[in-house]
Amino acid sequence: MLNRQGRPTDIGEPTEAIPETFTGNRALIIEEPLIFESGRPEVTGVDLPEAPKVAHRLGALARSAPIGLPGLSEPEAMRHYVRLSQKNFGIDSGMFPLGSCTMKHNPRLGEKMARLAGFADIHPLQPLSTVPGALELMERLAQALLELTGMQAVALTPKAGAHGELCGMMAIKAALEARGEGQRKVVLVPNSAHGTNPATAALLGFQVSPLAARDDGTVDPAEVVDQLTPDVAAIMLTNPNTCGLFERDVVQIAELIHQAGGLVYADGANFNAIVGKVRPGDLGVDAMHINLHKTFSTPHGGGGPGAGPVVLSETLAPFAPVPFLRRDGGRLTLVEHESGEGVSPFGRMSAFHGQMGMFVRALAYILSHGADGLKQASEDAVLSANYIKASLADVMSLPFPDRPAMHEVLFDDSWLEDTGVTTLDIAKVLIDEGFHPMTVYFPLVVHGAMLIEPTESESKASLDLFIATLRDIAMSVRRGDTARFAGAPHFAPRRRLDETRAARTPVLRWTRPVVE
C-alpha cells in the first residue's frame, strides 16, 4: 500500500540565531581535524608484508620507540585530503584579485601539454640524446622571451622571481668585477620596490640606498641624480611599479645610470602589464627576470612550481650562468661548462636545467595567444584595472587619482578615516562575500594600501559583481554598520586569527592533548 501521507515542504519559522551543530560541521562543509587527531597508529589503509629482519647500522641513532604515525583507512585518507583541498581557495574557485602577484586563469591547454609523457616524465639526469624535443621547446621559449623583451640572452634555470633577481644581480656583479669596478657597492632601490629587491642586493654584499617616490608615486630622475656617485653599481626598478603606475621617466633614469657607469636591473614581476606593448630592452634595461608562473599563466597554487628566467642585455650576455643552450650544426646541446674569449659565465644557479613543466605551460600560452593575443591580454588587464578604478573612485580613495592605472589599481584608507573600520576589516569582509582579499598594506609607501589586480582573465560580469560588492561594503562603512566588520570573517571555517602572533610565534609541532 502506498503511503499517501504528505510530507511537510514549508521552510519553517525563520530564526535569528544560528545553532551550533553536534559535529562542528556546517551542512556539507566538514570540520576537518588534523590527521594526527583523527588517525590511529594501529590502523592502516593497505596490507603490506612484514619487513624482513635486518641488522641496522644506525647505532645510537636507531629509534627506540614506535614512530606512532597516525593511520587511516583508505576512505578516511581520501576524504581527509579531499576536504583539505576544498579549503584551498584558488583562481579555479573564484576571483582572486591579489595585487602585485598576478593570479590569472590557468588555461587547461597548457596543463594538457605539460602532462604529455614526453615532457612530464623527463628525468634531469636523462641523456640529452633522448630529449631533443625538450631542448627544442626550451630554445623556442627562449627565442620568444628574447623577442618580447628586446634582449640578447636568457638564463632559463632560475626557479622563481627572487631566484631570478639573484641571477640578474650576480651577472651585474660579475660584469662590474670583469671591468675592474668591483668597488661599486651601492644599489639604488625605490621605496615602493618588492621586498626581495633590497634583500637580493644585500645578500650579494651591496649597500642598499633607498629612493623616495615623488608625489605622483614614481621615481624622480632628480632624486637619482642626487644619489649618483662612483660607488653606484646598479638600480633595481620595477616597471610598472608596485603602485600600479608606469615609470614614465624610466628611459631617462636608465641613461643617467649608464652615464654614471652603473647598470639597470628591472623587476619583471609586473611584466604582464606591458607584454606586446613595450620591450624592456628598448627602455635601457640590462637584466630582468620574468615570472613565467604569473606572466604566462600558472599562478601561485594554480598548477605547480615557479620559474624565473632572466633576460640579459648585450653587456651582460657573456656572464649568463651555465647551463645554456647552443645550436651547433643544427644540433642543440646544453653547455654545462664554458670559458674562453668573450664568454665568462658567473657560475651555476641550480643543479639542473629549470622547470620543464613551466617551460611547457609558458610556451603553450605564448603560442596559443600569438603576438596579437599577448598584446590584447596586456591591454585587457589594464582595462580591467581602470574599470575598477573608475567604478569605485566615488566611494573609495585613490592616492594617485590623476594617473591611469596599469594592470592593478591602488586605493588607500583615507576613506575609512574616523569610521572605526580598517583596511584589514575590508579584506576580512570580502572573505565573507566569497572573494579572496586584495593585497593589503602593500606597497608601504601608501597608508592602509589596498592593491587590486583583476587580470585579463575576469569577465565583465565577474568584475561587476566584485565592484558591486565593494560598493556595498563601502555603504556599510558610511552607515556605521560596524557589526559587519567586527570579527569578520563570520562565515569562514576559521574566524579572524591573530596574524601577528601567528607569524612571530608559530606553532609548528603538534603535541597530543592531555586527557584528564
PDB file of C-alpha atoms in Angstrom, residues 165-291:
ATOM      1  CA  GLU A 165      66.651  38.610  -9.187  1.00  0.00           C
ATOM      2  CA  LEU A 166      69.673  36.908  -7.654  1.00  0.00           C
ATOM      3  CA  CYS A 167      70.743  35.664 -11.085  1.00  0.00           C
ATOM      4  CA  GLY A 168      70.460  39.097 -12.707  1.00  0.00           C
ATOM      5  CA  MET A 169      72.301  40.868  -9.908  1.00  0.00           C
ATOM      6  CA  MET A 170      75.040  38.204  -9.936  1.00  0.00           C
ATOM      7  CA  ALA A 171      75.501  38.882 -13.648  1.00  0.00           C
ATOM      8  CA  ILE A 172      75.759  42.611 -12.903  1.00  0.00           C
ATOM      9  CA  LYS A 173      78.294  41.979 -10.153  1.00  0.00           C
ATOM     10  CA  ALA A 174      80.342  39.728 -12.450  1.00  0.00           C
ATOM     11  CA  ALA A 175      80.327  42.332 -15.227  1.00  0.00           C
ATOM     12  CA  LEU A 176      81.487  45.095 -12.882  1.00  0.00           C
ATOM     13  CA  GLU A 177      84.271  42.940 -11.482  1.00  0.00           C
ATOM     14  CA  ALA A 178      85.336  41.936 -15.005  1.00  0.00           C
ATOM     15  CA  ARG A 179      85.933  45.558 -15.906  1.00  0.00           C
ATOM     16  CA  GLY A 180      87.760  46.240 -12.666  1.00  0.00           C
ATOM     17  CA  GLU A 181      84.964  48.120 -10.949  1.00  0.00           C
ATOM     18  CA  GLY A 182      84.212  45.759  -8.115  1.00  0.00           C
ATOM     19  CA  GLN A 183      84.400  48.697  -5.725  1.00  0.00           C
ATOM     20  CA  ARG A 184      80.920  49.749  -6.824  1.00  0.00           C
ATOM     21  CA  LYS A 185      78.857  48.653  -3.832  1.00  0.00           C
ATOM     22  CA  VAL A 186      75.719  50.809  -3.855  1.00  0.00           C
ATOM     23  CA  VAL A 187      72.406  49.684  -5.357  1.00  0.00           C
ATOM     24  CA  LEU A 188      69.575  52.207  -5.646  1.00  0.00           C
ATOM     25  CA  VAL A 189      66.162  50.743  -4.761  1.00  0.00           C
ATOM     26  CA  PRO A 190      62.887  52.728  -4.739  1.00  0.00           C
ATOM     27  CA  ASN A 191      60.872  52.635  -1.522  1.00  0.00           C
ATOM     28  CA  SER A 192      57.986  51.122  -3.470  1.00  0.00           C
ATOM     29  CA  ALA A 193      60.043  48.068  -4.532  1.00  0.00           C
ATOM     30  CA  HIS A 194      59.187  44.483  -3.716  1.00  0.00           C
ATOM     31  CA  GLY A 195      60.968  43.444  -0.536  1.00  0.00           C
ATOM     32  CA  THR A 196      63.030  40.896  -2.396  1.00  0.00           C
ATOM     33  CA  ASN A 197      64.885  43.672  -4.275  1.00  0.00           C
ATOM     34  CA  PRO A 198      66.819  45.113  -1.322  1.00  0.00           C
ATOM     35  CA  ALA A 199      67.150  41.617   0.156  1.00  0.00           C
ATOM     36  CA  THR A 200      68.817  40.349  -3.022  1.00  0.00           C
ATOM     37  CA  ALA A 201      71.193  43.293  -3.201  1.00  0.00           C
ATOM     38  CA  ALA A 202      72.142  42.890   0.456  1.00  0.00           C
ATOM     39  CA  LEU A 203      72.661  39.135   0.017  1.00  0.00           C
ATOM     40  CA  LEU A 204      75.307  39.875  -2.630  1.00  0.00           C
ATOM     41  CA  GLY A 205      77.127  42.345  -0.394  1.00  0.00           C
ATOM     42  CA  PHE A 206      75.747  45.524  -1.920  1.00  0.00           C
ATOM     43  CA  GLN A 207      74.677  48.511   0.161  1.00  0.00           C
ATOM     44  CA  VAL A 208      71.047  49.461  -0.462  1.00  0.00           C
ATOM     45  CA  SER A 209      70.289  53.130  -0.924  1.00  0.00           C
ATOM     46  CA  PRO A 210      66.520  53.860  -0.919  1.00  0.00           C
ATOM     47  CA  LEU A 211      64.890  56.187  -3.424  1.00  0.00           C
ATOM     48  CA  ALA A 212      61.861  58.143  -2.244  1.00  0.00           C
ATOM     49  CA  ALA A 213      58.836  58.365  -4.523  1.00  0.00           C
ATOM     50  CA  ARG A 214      57.605  61.753  -5.632  1.00  0.00           C
ATOM     51  CA  ASP A 215      54.012  62.861  -5.162  1.00  0.00           C
ATOM     52  CA  ASP A 216      52.755  61.024  -8.257  1.00  0.00           C
ATOM     53  CA  GLY A 217      54.107  57.674  -6.988  1.00  0.00           C
ATOM     54  CA  THR A 218      57.024  57.350  -9.419  1.00  0.00           C
ATOM     55  CA  VAL A 219      60.798  57.780  -9.214  1.00  0.00           C
ATOM     56  CA  ASP A 220      62.094  61.275  -9.851  1.00  0.00           C
ATOM     57  CA  PRO A 221      65.227  61.430 -12.083  1.00  0.00           C
ATOM     58  CA  ALA A 222      66.415  64.332  -9.945  1.00  0.00           C
ATOM     59  CA  GLU A 223      66.394  62.012  -6.903  1.00  0.00           C
ATOM     60  CA  VAL A 224      68.515  59.537  -8.872  1.00  0.00           C
ATOM     61  CA  VAL A 225      70.980  62.290  -9.843  1.00  0.00           C
ATOM     62  CA  ASP A 226      71.315  63.287  -6.188  1.00  0.00           C
ATOM     63  CA  GLN A 227      72.387  59.754  -5.282  1.00  0.00           C
ATOM     64  CA  LEU A 228      74.684  59.013  -8.218  1.00  0.00           C
ATOM     65  CA  THR A 229      78.244  58.509  -7.016  1.00  0.00           C
ATOM     66  CA  PRO A 230      81.206  56.494  -8.350  1.00  0.00           C
ATOM     67  CA  ASP A 231      80.119  53.745  -5.925  1.00  0.00           C
ATOM     68  CA  VAL A 232      76.743  53.127  -7.572  1.00  0.00           C
ATOM     69  CA  ALA A 233      76.643  49.663  -9.138  1.00  0.00           C
ATOM     70  CA  ALA A 234      73.027  49.494 -10.279  1.00  0.00           C
ATOM     71  CA  ILE A 235      69.434  50.471  -9.827  1.00  0.00           C
ATOM     72  CA  MET A 236      66.659  47.924  -9.256  1.00  0.00           C
ATOM     73  CA  LEU A 237      63.500  49.347 -10.773  1.00  0.00           C
ATOM     74  CA  THR A 238      60.063  47.747 -11.105  1.00  0.00           C
ATOM     75  CA  ASN A 239      58.051  48.922 -14.085  1.00  0.00           C
ATOM     76  CA  PRO A 240      55.095  49.201 -13.867  1.00  0.00           C
ATOM     77  CA  ASN A 241      55.864  49.815 -10.219  1.00  0.00           C
ATOM     78  CA  THR A 242      54.073  48.348  -7.226  1.00  0.00           C
ATOM     79  CA  CYS A 243      51.700  51.333  -7.113  1.00  0.00           C
ATOM     80  CA  GLY A 244      50.380  50.126 -10.465  1.00  0.00           C
ATOM     81  CA  LEU A 245      51.955  53.089 -12.259  1.00  0.00           C
ATOM     82  CA  PHE A 246      54.206  53.190 -15.302  1.00  0.00           C
ATOM     83  CA  GLU A 247      57.564  54.779 -14.516  1.00  0.00           C
ATOM     84  CA  ARG A 248      57.307  57.500 -17.126  1.00  0.00           C
ATOM     85  CA  ASP A 249      60.958  58.573 -16.751  1.00  0.00           C
ATOM     86  CA  VAL A 250      62.424  55.089 -16.981  1.00  0.00           C
ATOM     87  CA  VAL A 251      64.427  55.851 -20.144  1.00  0.00           C
ATOM     88  CA  GLN A 252      65.986  58.980 -18.625  1.00  0.00           C
ATOM     89  CA  ILE A 253      66.743  57.122 -15.397  1.00  0.00           C
ATOM     90  CA  ALA A 254      68.454  54.298 -17.322  1.00  0.00           C
ATOM     91  CA  GLU A 255      70.536  56.815 -19.273  1.00  0.00           C
ATOM     92  CA  LEU A 256      71.615  58.513 -16.038  1.00  0.00           C
ATOM     93  CA  ILE A 257      72.671  55.204 -14.520  1.00  0.00           C
ATOM     94  CA  HIS A 258      74.590  54.151 -17.622  1.00  0.00           C
ATOM     95  CA  GLN A 259      76.352  57.521 -17.897  1.00  0.00           C
ATOM     96  CA  ALA A 260      77.498  57.034 -14.311  1.00  0.00           C
ATOM     97  CA  GLY A 261      78.881  53.572 -15.117  1.00  0.00           C
ATOM     98  CA  GLY A 262      76.103  51.603 -13.437  1.00  0.00           C
ATOM     99  CA  LEU A 263      73.667  49.008 -14.762  1.00  0.00           C
ATOM    100  CA  VAL A 264      69.886  48.707 -14.719  1.00  0.00           C
ATOM    101  CA  TYR A 265      68.016  45.772 -13.197  1.00  0.00           C
ATOM    102  CA  ALA A 266      64.273  45.602 -13.850  1.00  0.00           C
ATOM    103  CA  ASP A 267      61.995  43.619 -11.569  1.00  0.00           C
ATOM    104  CA  GLY A 268      59.793  41.852 -14.124  1.00  0.00           C
ATOM    105  CA  ALA A 269      57.040  40.863 -11.693  1.00  0.00           C
ATOM    106  CA  ASN A 270      54.642  43.230 -13.454  1.00  0.00           C
ATOM    107  CA  PHE A 271      55.743  42.441 -16.998  1.00  0.00           C
ATOM    108  CA  ASN A 272      52.242  41.112 -17.744  1.00  0.00           C
ATOM    109  CA  ALA A 273      51.020  44.719 -17.964  1.00  0.00           C
ATOM    110  CA  ILE A 274      53.268  45.557 -20.926  1.00  0.00           C
ATOM    111  CA  VAL A 275      53.842  42.290 -22.814  1.00  0.00           C
ATOM    112  CA  GLY A 276      53.482  43.012 -26.524  1.00  0.00           C
ATOM    113  CA  LYS A 277      53.395  46.749 -25.849  1.00  0.00           C
ATOM    114  CA  VAL A 278      56.869  47.651 -24.556  1.00  0.00           C
ATOM    115  CA  ARG A 279      60.231  45.878 -24.821  1.00  0.00           C
ATOM    116  CA  PRO A 280      62.286  46.428 -21.633  1.00  0.00           C
ATOM    117  CA  GLY A 281      65.482  46.287 -23.681  1.00  0.00           C
ATOM    118  CA  ASP A 282      64.330  49.426 -25.511  1.00  0.00           C
ATOM    119  CA  LEU A 283      63.954  51.185 -22.142  1.00  0.00           C
ATOM    120  CA  GLY A 284      67.627  50.664 -21.276  1.00  0.00           C
ATOM    121  CA  VAL A 285      67.239  47.601 -19.059  1.00  0.00           C
ATOM    122  CA  ASP A 286      70.306  45.343 -18.676  1.00  0.00           C
ATOM    123  CA  ALA A 287      68.724  42.463 -16.769  1.00  0.00           C
ATOM    124  CA  MET A 288      65.159  41.448 -15.910  1.00  0.00           C
ATOM    125  CA  HIS A 289      63.590  38.331 -14.502  1.00  0.00           C
ATOM    126  CA  ILE A 290      60.319  37.086 -15.919  1.00  0.00           C
ATOM    127  CA  ASN A 291      57.855  35.225 -13.735  1.00  0.00           C
TER     128      ASN A 291
END
